[in-house]
Amino acid sequence: MVLIDGNKVAKEIKAEIAIEVNKIIEKRGNAPHLVAILVGHDGGSESYVNFKMKDCEEVGFKSSLIRFEEDATENELLNTIEKLNQDDSVDGFIVQLPLPSHIDENKVIEAIDPKKDVDGFHPMNVGKMMAGLPTFVSATPLGITILLRKYKIETSGKHCVILGRSNIVGRPMSVLMSQKEMNSTVTVLHSRSQNIKEICASADILIVAMGKPKFVTADMVKEGAVVIDVGTSRIKSDKTKSGFKLAGDVDFDNAAEKCSFITPVPGGVGPMTRLALLLNTLETAK
Ligand code: GUN
């Protein structure tokens, strides 16, 4: 069994990004600039955005955080997005999700200039990705494809089962895995699917993005399968400083020995999601 080391791969590619950043600074006089908008004080979102800002610093990007309180209006947010769309000093920006329920997430995403949409959430970019055209691909699916390539995992002709159909992970992942470069045969499972256990047990590559700790048990994993765990549930822990720890969707302790490759949580997909955002920002700055 090979433990896929997302931290190591992300670190290697970050060093390459830092070199590219220097070239960009030489050429145009300033570093790529990523802006993040954060609404409210959700614990998970706060920590993700902090990590994203820290990552920027590490590779030499400029980063800015725009904060709104929980009761910010949709219009305030849309006005800020319009300003960022027009601001030539901003290469790309993201609006951290989820947003408070009084704000229409789709409206916000559609307000972002697709050329600055480094999350790849705008319907224009989603459409281009579907059509196999160059575009910003959302960070987690992009990060996973980089890991699969780095570890030279054979995807062609393999049965790839994806658990979860979210716009951010499951659905775009299913498109990428079925496209020409990956050439997998893809099954997408979701909350209404039947025979989940049997279908998972037939997967050569199992990508799990449910947000349900230990949902995938050892009996759902085929001998020799590749398992990619996207789960990042925050569960209470008295062993960490923050009082939380991250839990994956796979029962790692029991499933790992059956796998040919498996990602741990933390340290598997998470660092690659963050890396992919840097890659998209680098691309738009170029
Ligand atoms: N919430 C969970 N994942 C993401 C992400 O990749 N980008 C943004 N903006 N919000 C998220």
Coordinates of C-alpha atoms and ligand atoms in Angstrom, one line a residue:
M1 CA 0.0 0.0 0.0
V2 CA 1.3 3.4 -1.0
L3 CA 0.3 6.4 1.2
I4 CA -0.3 9.3 -1.1
D5 CA 1.6 12.3 0.4
G6 CA -0.3 15.5 -0.6
N7 CA 1.9 17.7 1.6
K8 CA 5.0 16.5 -0.2
V9 CA 3.6 16.9 -3.7
A10 CA 2.2 20.3 -2.9
K11 CA 5.6 21.4 -1.5
E12 CA 7.4 20.4 -4.6
I13 CA 5.0 22.2 -6.9
K14 CA 5.0 25.3 -4.7
A15 CA 8.7 25.6 -5.2
E16 CA 8.1 25.6 -8.9
I17 CA 5.4 28.2 -8.5
A18 CA 7.8 30.4 -6.6
I19 CA 10.2 30.4 -9.5
E20 CA 7.4 31.4 -11.9
V21 CA 6.4 34.2 -9.6
N22 CA 9.9 35.7 -9.8
K23 CA 9.6 35.6 -13.6
I24 CA 6.3 37.4 -13.5
I25 CA 7.7 40.0 -11.1
E26 CA 10.6 40.6 -13.5
K27 CA 8.3 41.0 -16.4
R28 CA 5.5 43.2 -15.0
G29 CA 6.9 44.6 -11.8
N30 CA 4.5 43.0 -9.3
A31 CA 3.5 39.6 -7.9
P32 CA 0.3 37.7 -8.7
H33 CA -2.5 39.0 -6.5
L34 CA -5.2 36.8 -5.0
V35 CA -8.2 38.3 -3.1
A36 CA -10.4 36.2 -0.8
I37 CA -13.9 37.4 0.4
L38 CA -15.0 35.9 3.6
V39 CA -18.6 36.5 5.0
G40 CA -19.2 35.7 8.6
H41 CA -17.2 33.6 11.1
D42 CA -17.7 30.0 10.2
G43 CA -14.9 28.1 11.9
G44 CA -14.1 25.9 8.9
S45 CA -14.2 28.8 6.4
E46 CA -12.0 31.0 8.6
S47 CA -9.3 28.3 8.8
Y48 CA -9.4 27.5 5.1
V49 CA -9.1 31.2 4.1
N50 CA -6.2 31.6 6.6
F51 CA -4.4 28.7 5.0
K52 CA -5.0 30.1 1.5
M53 CA -3.5 33.4 2.5
K54 CA -0.5 31.7 4.1
D55 CA 0.0 29.6 0.9
C56 CA 0.1 32.8 -1.1
E57 CA 2.8 34.3 1.1
E58 CA 4.8 31.1 0.8
V59 CA 5.0 31.3 -3.0
G60 CA 5.4 35.1 -3.1
F61 CA 1.9 36.0 -4.2
K62 CA 0.3 39.1 -2.8
S63 CA -2.9 38.2 -1.0
S64 CA -5.8 40.3 0.5
L65 CA -8.7 39.3 2.6
I66 CA -12.0 41.2 2.5
R67 CA -14.2 40.5 5.4
F68 CA -17.9 41.0 5.8
E69 CA -20.0 40.3 8.9
E70 CA -22.7 37.6 8.8
D71 CA -25.4 40.2 8.2
A72 CA -23.8 41.7 5.1
T73 CA -26.3 42.3 2.3
E74 CA -26.2 40.6 -1.1
N75 CA -25.8 44.0 -2.7
E76 CA -22.8 44.9 -0.6
L77 CA -21.2 41.7 -1.7
L78 CA -22.1 42.2 -5.4
N79 CA -20.7 45.8 -5.3
T80 CA -17.4 44.5 -3.9
I81 CA -17.3 41.8 -6.6
E82 CA -17.9 44.4 -9.3
K83 CA -15.0 46.5 -7.9
L84 CA -12.7 43.5 -7.9
N85 CA -13.7 42.7 -11.5
Q86 CA -12.6 46.2 -12.6
D87 CA -9.5 46.3 -10.4
D88 CA -6.4 45.7 -12.6
S89 CA -4.3 45.1 -9.5
V90 CA -6.3 42.0 -8.8
D91 CA -5.4 38.9 -10.8
G92 CA -8.0 36.6 -9.3
F93 CA -10.4 36.3 -6.4
I94 CA -12.6 33.8 -4.6
V95 CA -15.7 34.1 -2.4
Q96 CA -15.4 31.5 0.3
L97 CA -18.5 29.2 0.5
P98 CA -20.9 28.6 2.1
L99 CA -22.5 32.0 2.3
P100 CA -25.2 32.9 4.8
S101 CA -28.6 31.7 3.7
H102 CA -30.0 35.2 2.9
I103 CA -27.4 35.6 0.1
D104 CA -28.0 33.8 -3.2
E105 CA -24.8 31.9 -3.8
N106 CA -25.5 31.4 -7.6
K107 CA -26.0 35.1 -8.1
V108 CA -22.8 35.8 -6.4
I109 CA -20.8 33.3 -8.4
E110 CA -22.3 34.6 -11.7
A111 CA -21.2 38.1 -10.8
I112 CA -17.6 37.1 -10.8
D113 CA -15.7 37.9 -14.0
P114 CA -14.9 34.4 -15.4
K115 CA -11.4 35.6 -16.2
K116 CA -10.8 36.2 -12.5
D117 CA -12.8 33.2 -11.2
V118 CA -9.8 31.2 -10.0
D119 CA -12.2 28.8 -8.1
G120 CA -13.6 27.8 -11.5
F121 CA -17.2 28.1 -10.1
H122 CA -18.6 30.4 -12.8
P123 CA -21.0 28.6 -15.2
M124 CA -18.8 29.9 -18.1
N125 CA -15.8 28.1 -16.6
V126 CA -17.8 25.0 -15.7
G127 CA -19.1 24.9 -19.3
K128 CA -15.6 25.2 -20.7
M129 CA -14.4 22.4 -18.4
M130 CA -17.3 20.2 -19.6
A131 CA -16.3 20.9 -23.2
G132 CA -12.7 20.0 -22.5
L133 CA -11.5 23.6 -23.2
P134 CA -8.7 25.2 -21.2
T135 CA -10.2 27.0 -18.2
F136 CA -10.0 27.3 -14.4
V137 CA -11.0 23.9 -13.0
S138 CA -12.3 23.9 -9.4
A139 CA -9.5 23.3 -6.9
T140 CA -10.2 19.9 -5.4
P141 CA -10.8 18.0 -8.7
L142 CA -7.8 19.7 -10.2
G143 CA -5.6 18.8 -7.2
I144 CA -6.8 15.2 -7.4
T145 CA -5.9 14.9 -11.0
I146 CA -2.4 16.2 -10.2
L147 CA -2.0 13.6 -7.5
L148 CA -3.1 10.8 -9.8
R149 CA -0.6 11.8 -12.4
K150 CA 2.3 12.3 -9.9
Y151 CA 1.8 8.8 -8.5
K152 CA 1.5 7.5 -12.1
I153 CA -1.8 5.8 -11.2
E154 CA -3.4 4.1 -14.3
T155 CA -6.8 5.6 -14.9
S156 CA -7.5 4.5 -18.5
G157 CA -10.3 2.0 -18.8
K158 CA -10.6 1.8 -15.0
H159 CA -13.9 1.9 -13.2
C160 CA -13.9 5.2 -11.2
V161 CA -16.6 5.5 -8.7
I162 CA -17.3 8.9 -7.2
L163 CA -19.3 9.2 -4.0
G164 CA -21.0 12.7 -4.0
R165 CA -22.4 14.9 -6.7
S166 CA -21.6 18.4 -5.4
N167 CA -20.9 21.3 -7.9
I168 CA -17.5 21.8 -6.2
V169 CA -16.1 18.2 -6.1
G170 CA -18.2 15.2 -7.3
R171 CA -19.7 16.5 -10.5
P172 CA -16.6 18.2 -12.0
M173 CA -14.5 15.2 -10.8
S174 CA -16.8 12.9 -12.8
V175 CA -16.3 15.0 -15.9
L176 CA -12.5 15.1 -15.6
M177 CA -12.2 11.4 -15.0
S178 CA -14.3 10.6 -18.1
Q179 CA -12.4 12.9 -20.4
K180 CA -9.8 11.9 -22.9
E181 CA -6.8 12.4 -20.6
M182 CA -8.1 10.2 -17.8
N183 CA -10.2 7.8 -19.9
S184 CA -12.0 6.2 -16.9
T185 CA -15.4 4.7 -16.9
V186 CA -17.2 6.8 -14.3
T187 CA -20.1 6.0 -11.9
V188 CA -21.4 8.9 -9.7
L189 CA -23.2 7.8 -6.5
H190 CA -25.3 10.1 -4.4
S191 CA -27.8 10.1 -1.5
R192 CA -30.5 8.4 -3.6
S193 CA -28.3 5.7 -5.2
Q194 CA -29.1 2.1 -4.6
N195 CA -26.5 -0.7 -4.0
I196 CA -23.9 1.8 -2.9
K197 CA -21.8 -0.9 -1.1
E198 CA -21.7 -3.2 -4.1
I199 CA -20.9 -0.5 -6.6
C200 CA -18.1 0.9 -4.4
A201 CA -16.6 -2.6 -4.0
S202 CA -16.4 -2.8 -7.8
A203 CA -14.3 0.4 -8.1
D204 CA -10.7 0.4 -9.3
I205 CA -10.6 4.1 -8.2
L206 CA -12.9 5.3 -5.4
I207 CA -13.2 9.0 -4.9
V208 CA -15.2 9.9 -1.8
A209 CA -16.6 13.4 -1.2
M210 CA -19.6 12.9 1.1
G211 CA -18.7 14.7 4.3
K212 CA -19.6 11.7 6.3
P213 CA -16.8 10.4 8.6
K214 CA -16.0 6.7 8.1
F215 CA -18.8 6.2 5.5
V216 CA -16.6 4.0 3.4
T217 CA -15.8 0.8 5.3
A218 CA -13.3 -1.9 4.4
D219 CA -15.9 -4.2 2.8
M220 CA -16.7 -1.4 0.3
V221 CA -13.1 -1.4 -1.0
K222 CA -11.9 -3.8 -3.6
E223 CA -8.5 -5.5 -3.1
G224 CA -5.9 -3.2 -4.8
A225 CA -8.2 -0.2 -5.3
V226 CA -7.0 3.4 -5.3
V227 CA -8.9 5.4 -2.7
I228 CA -9.0 9.2 -2.7
D229 CA -10.7 10.6 0.5
V230 CA -12.0 14.2 0.1
G231 CA -13.7 14.2 3.5
T232 CA -12.8 17.0 5.8
S233 CA -15.4 16.9 8.6
R234 CA -14.4 18.9 11.6
I235 CA -15.0 16.7 14.7
K236 CA -14.4 17.6 18.3
S237 CA -11.1 16.5 19.8
D238 CA -9.4 17.1 23.1
K239 CA -6.1 16.2 21.6
T240 CA -5.6 19.3 19.4
K241 CA -5.1 23.0 20.3
S242 CA -8.1 24.1 18.3
G243 CA -10.4 21.5 19.9
F244 CA -11.1 20.0 16.4
K245 CA -9.6 17.5 14.2
L246 CA -10.3 16.6 10.6
A247 CA -12.0 13.3 9.8
G248 CA -12.1 11.7 6.3
D249 CA -15.0 9.8 4.8
V250 CA -13.0 6.5 4.7
D251 CA -12.5 4.2 7.7
F252 CA -8.7 4.5 7.0
D253 CA -7.5 2.1 9.7
N254 CA -9.4 -0.9 8.3
A255 CA -9.6 0.0 4.6
A256 CA -6.0 1.1 4.0
E257 CA -4.5 -2.4 3.9
K258 CA -6.7 -3.4 1.0
C259 CA -5.7 -0.4 -1.1
S260 CA -2.9 0.0 -3.7
F261 CA -2.9 3.7 -3.0
I262 CA -4.8 5.8 -0.4
T263 CA -4.8 9.4 0.7
P264 CA -4.7 10.2 4.4
V265 CA -6.8 12.9 6.1
P266 CA -5.3 15.3 6.8
G267 CA -2.3 15.5 4.4
G268 CA -3.8 13.9 1.3
V269 CA -6.3 15.9 -0.8
G270 CA -6.4 19.0 1.4
P271 CA -2.9 20.4 0.6
M272 CA -3.6 19.7 -3.1
T273 CA -6.8 21.7 -3.1
R274 CA -4.9 24.7 -1.7
L275 CA -2.1 24.1 -4.3
A276 CA -4.6 24.1 -7.2
L277 CA -5.9 27.5 -6.2
L278 CA -2.3 28.8 -6.4
L279 CA -1.9 27.2 -9.9
N280 CA -5.1 28.8 -11.1
T281 CA -4.0 32.2 -9.8
L282 CA -0.6 31.8 -11.4
E283 CA -2.2 30.9 -14.7
T284 CA -4.4 34.1 -14.7
A285 CA -1.4 36.3 -13.7
K286 CA 0.5 34.8 -16.7
Ligands
GUN1 N1 -15.9 26.0 0.3 C1 -15.4 24.8 0.3 N2 -14.5 24.6 -0.7 C2 -14.4 25.7 -1.3 C3 -13.5 26.2 -2.4 O1 -12.8 25.5 -3.0 N3 -13.7 27.5 -2.7 C4 -14.5 28.4 -2.1 N4 -14.6 29.6 -2.5 N5 -15.3 28.0 -1.1 C5 -15.2 26.7 -0.7

